Amino acid sequence: MRYLPKSPADREAILKAIGARSIDDLFAPIPAEYRLNRDLKIPRQMAESEIVDWFRQRSKENGLDYTSFLGAGAYMHYRPVIIDSLISRGEFLTAYTPYQAEISQGTLQAIFEFQTMICELTGMEVANASMYDGSTATAEAAMMAVRVTGRSSVVVAQSLHPEYREVLATYAHHQGMPLVTGGFTDAGRLNLKELEQSITPDTACVLIQSPNFFGTVEDVAALGEIAHQHGALLVVSIAEAVSLGIVEPPREADIVAMEAQSFGVPLGFGGPYCGVIATREKFVRHMPGRLAGQTTDRNGKRGFVLTLATREQHIRREKATSNICTNQALVALMVNIFMTVYGKVGLRELAKQNLAKTAYAADQFGRHARVLFPGAPRFNEFVVETSEDPYVINSRLLGHKLVGGLPLKKFYPELGNAALWCCTEMTTRTAIDTAVGMLAESEAEEPSGEHAVEEVAR
Amino acid sequence: MRYLPKSPADREAILKAIGARSIDDLFAPIPAEYRLNRDLKIPRQMAESEIVDWFRQRSKENGLDYTSFLGAGAYMHYRPVIIDSLISRGEFLTAYTPYQAEISQGTLQAIFEFQTMICELTGMEVANASMYDGSTATAEAAMMAVRVTGRSSVVVAQSLHPEYREVLATYAHHQGMPLVTGGFTDAGRLNLKELEQSITPDTACVLIQSPNFFGTVEDVAALGEIAHQHGALLVVSIAEAVSLGIVEPPREADIVAMEAQSFGVPLGFGGPYCGVIATREKFVRHMPGRLAGQTTDRNGKRGFVLTLATREQHIRREKATSNICTNQALVALMVNIFMTVYGKVGLRELAKQNLAKTAYAADQFGRHARVLFPGAPRFNEFVVETSEDPYVINSRLLGHKLVGGLPLKKFYPELGNAALWCCTEMTTRTAIDTAVGMLAESEAEEPSGEHAVEEVAR
Amino acid sequence: MKHVTRKATRHVNQNEGLIFEKSSPGKAAWKLPLLDVPEVNTAKLLGTAERKDVGHMPEVSEIEIIRHFTRLSTWNYAIDLGMYPLGSCTMKYNPRVNEVVARLEGLANGHPYQPEKISQGALRILKTLTECLLEITGMDAITLQPAAGAHGELAGLLMVRAYHHAKGNPRKKVLIPDSAHGTNPATAAMVGYSVENLKSNERGMVEVSALEAQMNEDVAALMLTNPNTLGVFEQEIHTIAEIIHAKGGLLYMDGANMNALVGKVRPGDFGVDVMHLNLHKTFSTPHGGGGPGSGPVAVKQALEPFLPKPVVVNKSDGTLAFEYNRPQSVGRVRSFYGNFGMFVRALAYILANGPDGLRQTTEDAVLNANYIRKGLEGVYDLPYSTPSMHEVVFSDKLQAKKGVKTMDIAKRLIDYGFHPYTTAFPLIVPGALMIEPTESEGKEEMDLFVEAMKSIAEEVEEDAQTVLDAPHTTRVSRLDETAAARKPVLRWKPA
Amino acid sequence: MKHVTRKATRHVNQNEGLIFEKSSPGKAAWKLPLLDVPEVNTAKLLGTAERKDVGHMPEVSEIEIIRHFTRLSTWNYAIDLGMYPLGSCTMKYNPRVNEVVARLEGLANGHPYQPEKISQGALRILKTLTECLLEITGMDAITLQPAAGAHGELAGLLMVRAYHHAKGNPRKKVLIPDSAHGTNPATAAMVGYSVENLKSNERGMVEVSALEAQMNEDVAALMLTNPNTLGVFEQEIHTIAEIIHAKGGLLYMDGANMNALVGKVRPGDFGVDVMHLNLHKTFSTPHGGGGPGSGPVAVKQALEPFLPKPVVVNKSDGTLAFEYNRPQSVGRVRSFYGNFGMFVRALAYILANGPDGLRQTTEDAVLNANYIRKGLEGVYDLPYSTPSMHEVVFSDKLQAKKGVKTMDIAKRLIDYGFHPYTTAFPLIVPGALMIEPTESEGKEEMDLFVEAMKSIAEEVEEDAQTVLDAPHTTRVSRLDETAAARKPVLRWKPA
Ligand SMILES: Cc1ncc(COP(=O)(O)O)c(C=O)c1O
Ligand SMILES: Cc1ncc(COP(=O)(O)O)c(C=O)c1O
């Protein structure tokens, strides 16, 4: 086997040194009746070229060369090539968790910078080194709110990503954490009145997403006020990180749970992605996940270490803030490099292009179909309601190598023929025009109230 | 510009430090009348994504997804992926020529290993660090023979790659190096009788290729004997390095000029490739190109340096053995890694697969057309003569995303409708069968003398 | 410091500040394509939601970023540089072809919600990997959704709970041996189970009589690592399974140590009901400085209805599809389908090995651990003499007499050019040296390791201070972790 | 060694033997696909031509190869690690997008003989690059075939010769300033020209009166580097060109230093007839430890007929094609079309810059050289005070008094975390320190460089031995080049 660095002679020499007659001696501790005396029934050993061919074939069967309008928690942004150049360095790729700080300063300093940038972008004071993804970060943020407040229930926005809500439900189920759902208004925002009524003295937090699942920016200030008035925390989930370049961050939040996939992480059919939790300094000891901190060596030289480990499972075991151990380090490094590439000015300009593409698309779609949720600002997603079943529209598009918006009936049957469309800096005007043209085939030429949406500040 | 690490403030500060009022001050030495006071008329500054898109488009226009039977000095072999992983490390990719040995031991040791493996494979005693490509290595090998022997003319096989011959002619032209061409027999080998007659007391070397341009293995021993009898050197050019796994190396040669592209270098539309010159120890001081040698540091520790620089232009100027300076170092590193991956056993097995594919293909083609040059062993190329113009056959193949053999009339009008086909370990039986089927469309079903070729030892 | 190592030498290495310290307004590493739609008035579109300033984000050029991270990277140890003998972590070679195939465009750019019709490639990968992992574990069904080992434990215990719940009683506790990894109890707590410790016996295995005593109808499951964290195969696994099953409990296996078993024995065959795998250990996906991982959970038929959803199914037309209609499912544990990129890599690893390669891999892993054990026995205290599988655990008992602890030896090992072994656990061995070479080490590298460890042991006798002050050859000396935790500085702040 | 640098610190670094020393029969890093045609009898097919043994080639596994070359790589300095101030070498940033586009499948796997119909992508790249380079140089026609600068010189002088030959007399000699790079005279000799040295004047420029005296009808061309190797722009270029042209000679420009000119001035505009470019200098393609390069040669119209063949032409159907029917061509200088992969990279660089970026690049390159000059003037001897363009040349005159030579200072610079400057030439400056920062250095890196150079100058005064013994921080100390040349060991041999 070409990965194994031993010759038959090496194996013999080692067996001899050990004093074993054969390799079987070493497996003697396994009761004989369980030992496998046959080959595993898996494909035969393949040449590297055969492996590449096999996956190349799978790649071709997987939407290669399609242009997509899908977002919904997974966004197609341009990935600067230096991300892969850098993360492919063996010293990053093949290193373990940086517990041995003296030979892990590269990873540790990178995490420290990552934490800093996440703080800057989210408006929070501390951020961890990563969580599995946005959904689990969100669920763990809710659990953290429970720990911080000593309360047990959570009011969760219906406009939080449906799969995040599912994950939250799974996590909450056995922790005695009742969930109450808060609906949305015609503007696509959380219904504040309904919210007020849902909050009880046992509400640990109000959990929202902004921009929410429909692409609409929530009124975070108002939500923060309501939550805090009732002694609850405000937890904000962010699924589209690029929005932070142009959308005011949730400064009123107590905890931000973020999916940073947009920052340079490939769509990759859903993972690996990069969750993060950021919060106020005062809550740091309730936080899950690894943290890098600054310190000094014996000569007073600056260095970094993993710190506050007493929150973690390997120290606290059943009393830990979470069971998380392996996180998404290398993906966080991608995110880190992306943030560094775009930086202070680029992130804003990038977000602006997303905004412009989306405004143009929403406007165009609005000429032929109803664009839902006018009256509130949105980032790079919008909901289009058609008379025709969006699945039908989408199969028409598919014939032209276009993947249309996500039909929402799967998650929101009440929204009927609505679909969630996304445009990023990668979406060309041509693609938008083509998609609009194909959608228009079935829709009457009647402009919706969309033009109103374009100027929300008015 | 995103590659430039200076802010406007940095530029100001530097100008101030220098004592210049503006950048124009620094360009004052250029006579005003020549200074360019307009933008260059080249495409506007593009985003990285635009650059990638532009080249992606070019890639699509460039034979993407075609299966090819072309060889003729550029071979499609599988490239183990670790080649690119390793040569992409900045420490190899972005290093200069290793003149400063103490911080270039990585490159130097790699060259030393490269030289060793080239020696082992070619049967020579010393090898250099690389030449531009096979054609220039061949021309410089001939020039080297002139230096070694003090004679001036060269007998060159017509079965040497036609473009190598062209390059040789260009180089020879102004050096007073007459070239005499030696023809080939019906077996595709150099005509020994003719050769004997061409050699004169002024013949510095007999220059051949083996396997030659037709894929035929020359009788190197016989050629060596003839050349040496006349006090000439035997220079052997090798264009298909993979042949060295199964074909006896030209041990009788005095100089080997090699194109190592087959060893893990992408076809890349013709370059960069990797020439190498190998020779006998006694000729080393006549050799062109860089050499790495072993030495010790002040503590007696083993290390490597560039050596015998007194042969080179930077020391000897007009008296140097060659003007070569920059060589093909990174490509030589690819070759190095390829040789290391396949190693002693793999190279032989790889060559064997090439042999098997080619034998099968020649056999199949032989059922419908004439396979030329029977009676001498071949490696992975063979010449097929059809009644139909091979360009016509090839355009039929092209419609099926197959690229047929190289029509030889361009280089050898005397060979009429012959074409040079190549099969490697990458060529599938399906592709061969398809190509044979399409060629057969125009050819009568009459087996040629091909079956004889298959068993040359008989 | 008379001892010298043949493994490493000091060499000049670049310094590098924080990226923020290199920032200056107007530098940029980005450029956007021309906008092909009208510019927008952001204030008009966003109103008060418009962000005016993104904060202290860096402004640097591309070459500075390349240098920044390249320099940083040279401060790290890595598998690519040498042996990484972290016990329980299975730091094996991460094949590069895995990285290549994971980046193939259709796989890297596939959107998780793209129509199944154009997702057959990804679905086929899920399916093929599933089949391979089931064959390897001997289990009946699997979910690939969990993002890491601990996440797999969560999914697994959720299924355990759902199973018992479906039977009418979710039960109250989970038994966990005292040698277990910290995630085991942490996970049990997250699923609402109380943790009951199970003592190991003097051979480092589950004390069957104690288990028998502790097992009752309140116990939902035993979470067993096998081979356990001492590298010891639980030889009485059959009895253990019987005891658990007899009381209606389930046997959960933490599969972190599957590298000792693949192709040689299957957990499904020896009574395991639920288990997770770590694709980032056994199946060669890179650790990447701490992640990402992937923690598939395989179960026996009885637990199949409770798998997280969706699951992959064959459709009548021969295509593959996601099935969401799973009424008994524990629900989702992660958005989308898990760390898909890791599935690609793990499958590439399996295909590169085949049945023969996987078996040889396991054999070599066990061979290596025993070679190291042989080499260091007597030099370091071996608290349990039970046969070792893929790893061996020593203790610092002999060195502690001189005041030298496992962490000191670990730090000194750095000077010898090695990454240290695991020091943090198993807790049943005070001052543990937990060593797992994996199959990826050749004889030469292991000989150097043994030589280094012996040399350190000698140093402890001759000159303990050198060991206590280690490392001496790194760009920073021993870092003050206590100070870091006392007054945490968790981010850079502008001066 | 009281001086410390802020630039670098020593760090633990892996040792590694020769790959042959790791070989053992039966290890393998390869595996071939299943053979889908019948096996062959090699003896039957090849007879006596069959090779039985490929010699002492290594047998190692994949992880050993990864570690081997990864470890080796960590012994190298590189642009990615820091400033590489090699004068005349233009060690600038090598953008990573260049590497990505060069590896796009159609480009990387294109066969040079594939039909032109399916080579339009590659042809378009050749054409677009050609157009850009002609606009940048102000010349009329170009060949991309030469594989490096020296190879470009060869092609260029061949054209010069063919041009004169066509006029009836190939002429006899080439004038070359004494400051020239070694390839210039070496090339002239290869083309059958004798070399006549041209003295520089006290300002470091061509002495016009001397040129006038030496120029005659025997002179085929003047080979001029401009800016020359002192980094000085030949201000009397116009007169120089006139003198040459007046006698029917041609002005050849070695374009190694185009990084000082791009977007600011065009050689075609100031009288150059032939010139080569170094894509591996000015146009950012990586040096790769010594190559590959690419040395396109641009010419004025009068030389166009002599270009190496083939050339790229527009066909009437709008497609591009290679034209081989070039009766006056000097012939081929290389197989196929040159180092195509470098064209892709160079073009990607040009597109990333655009007109504004290229101009700014040149300005920054000149700005940087002048900043360094300012920083070190007085500390090191500046033999020519003429204004510097993209590089500056000091001498070791001041330090030589203490017995310290440019090479010693260079070696000491290594300890300060930098790659040395060029020491080998220009020969007109004894003990030259030839420093070219390029545009890729920021102020911080240059400040550290100046600080280091100043510190070394102080050390020379205070403790010259430290400098003479340098480097002190590398894994090997100063290597014995004399011994290496005296008894060359050019390959490993089995014991
Ligand atoms: C025995 C054992 N169980 C569980 C885990 C946790 O796995 P993960 O880090 O993938 O969450 C580990 C990780 O080191 C482990 O060694
Ligand atoms: C001034 C000058 N001319 C010519 C050359 C030779 O170029 P190449 O190394 O590409 O052959 C160099 C290379 O360093 C140079 O500096």
GROMACS .gro file of N, CA, C and O and ligand atoms in nm, chain A residues 96 325-326, chain C residues 88 148-150 153 181 183-184 225 229 254 256 278 280-281 425, ligand 1:
model
   92
   96TYR      N    1  -0.214   1.932   1.431
   96TYR     CA    2  -0.324   1.902   1.523
   96TYR      C    3  -0.365   2.030   1.596
   96TYR      O    4  -0.305   2.137   1.578
  325CYS      N    5  -1.508   1.941   2.078
  325CYS     CA    6  -1.363   1.918   2.090
  325CYS      C    7  -1.305   1.959   1.955
  325CYS      O    8  -1.278   2.077   1.932
  326THR      N    9  -1.294   1.867   1.859
  326THR     CA   10  -1.256   1.905   1.723
  326THR      C   11  -1.354   2.011   1.674
  326THR      O   12  -1.475   1.996   1.687
 1004SER      N   13  -0.453   0.867   2.092
 1004SER     CA   14  -0.596   0.887   2.076
 1004SER      C   15  -0.630   0.977   1.957
 1004SER      O   16  -0.747   0.993   1.924
 1064ALA      N   17  -1.811   1.594   1.395
 1064ALA     CA   18  -1.689   1.553   1.464
 1064ALA      C   19  -1.724   1.437   1.555
 1064ALA      O   20  -1.840   1.395   1.562
 1065GLY      N   21  -1.623   1.385   1.624
 1065GLY     CA   22  -1.646   1.273   1.713
 1065GLY      C   23  -1.748   1.306   1.821
 1065GLY      O   24  -1.845   1.232   1.842
 1066ALA      N   25  -1.728   1.418   1.889
 1066ALA     CA   26  -1.818   1.456   1.997
 1066ALA      C   27  -1.960   1.476   1.944
 1066ALA      O   28  -2.059   1.444   2.012
 1069GLU      N   29  -2.108   1.148   1.906
 1069GLU     CA   30  -2.155   1.097   2.036
 1069GLU      C   31  -2.293   1.152   2.067
 1069GLU      O   32  -2.381   1.082   2.115
 1097HIS      N   33  -1.252   0.949   2.730
 1097HIS     CA   34  -1.224   1.084   2.684
 1097HIS      C   35  -1.331   1.179   2.738
 1097HIS      O   36  -1.445   1.140   2.760
 1099THR      N   37  -1.511   1.404   2.614
 1099THR     CA   38  -1.635   1.428   2.539
 1099THR      C   39  -1.743   1.330   2.578
 1099THR      O   40  -1.862   1.363   2.568
 1100ASN      N   41  -1.706   1.210   2.622
 1100ASN     CA   42  -1.808   1.110   2.654
 1100ASN      C   43  -1.902   1.159   2.765
 1100ASN      O   44  -2.023   1.168   2.743
 1141THR      N   45  -1.493   0.282   2.490
 1141THR     CA   46  -1.395   0.303   2.384
 1141THR      C   47  -1.317   0.173   2.371
 1141THR      O   48  -1.270   0.121   2.471
 1145THR      N   49  -0.867   0.377   2.596
 1145THR     CA   50  -0.767   0.483   2.583
 1145THR      C   51  -0.631   0.441   2.639
 1145THR      O   52  -0.536   0.519   2.630
 1170ASP      N   53  -1.728   0.430   2.137
 1170ASP     CA   54  -1.653   0.545   2.087
 1170ASP      C   55  -1.547   0.487   1.993
 1170ASP      O   56  -1.457   0.416   2.035
 1172ALA      N   57  -1.308   0.619   1.829
 1172ALA     CA   58  -1.185   0.696   1.810
 1172ALA      C   59  -1.066   0.606   1.778
 1172ALA      O   60  -0.974   0.646   1.709
 1194ASN      N   61  -1.441   0.846   1.356
 1194ASN     CA   62  -1.379   0.976   1.334
 1194ASN      C   63  -1.310   0.971   1.199
 1194ASN      O   64  -1.202   0.911   1.188
 1196HIS      N   65  -1.162   1.196   1.064
 1196HIS     CA   66  -1.038   1.272   1.076
 1196HIS      C   67  -0.932   1.197   1.156
 1196HIS      O   68  -0.825   1.250   1.181
 1197LYS      N   69  -0.963   1.079   1.200
 1197LYS     CA   70  -0.859   0.998   1.261
 1197LYS      C   71  -0.836   0.877   1.172
 1197LYS      O   72  -0.744   0.876   1.092
 1341PHE      N   73  -0.466   1.280   2.909
 1341PHE     CA   74  -0.544   1.169   2.961
 1341PHE      C   75  -0.482   1.039   2.914
 1341PHE      O   76  -0.383   1.046   2.840
 1907LIG     C1   77  -1.135   0.868   2.258
 1907LIG     C2   78  -1.190   0.994   2.198
 1907LIG     N1   79  -1.323   1.013   2.200
 1907LIG     C3   80  -1.378   1.125   2.146
 1907LIG     C4   81  -1.301   1.224   2.092
 1907LIG     C5   82  -1.365   1.346   2.040
 1907LIG     O1   83  -1.366   1.351   1.901
 1907LIG     P1   84  -1.375   1.491   1.829
 1907LIG     O2   85  -1.257   1.570   1.868
 1907LIG     O3   86  -1.374   1.454   1.685
 1907LIG     O4   87  -1.500   1.557   1.866
 1907LIG     C6   88  -1.161   1.207   2.091
 1907LIG     C7   89  -1.075   1.312   2.031
 1907LIG     O5   90  -0.961   1.330   2.054
 1907LIG     C8   91  -1.106   1.091   2.144
 1907LIG     O6   92  -0.974   1.072   2.143
   0.00000   0.00000   0.00000
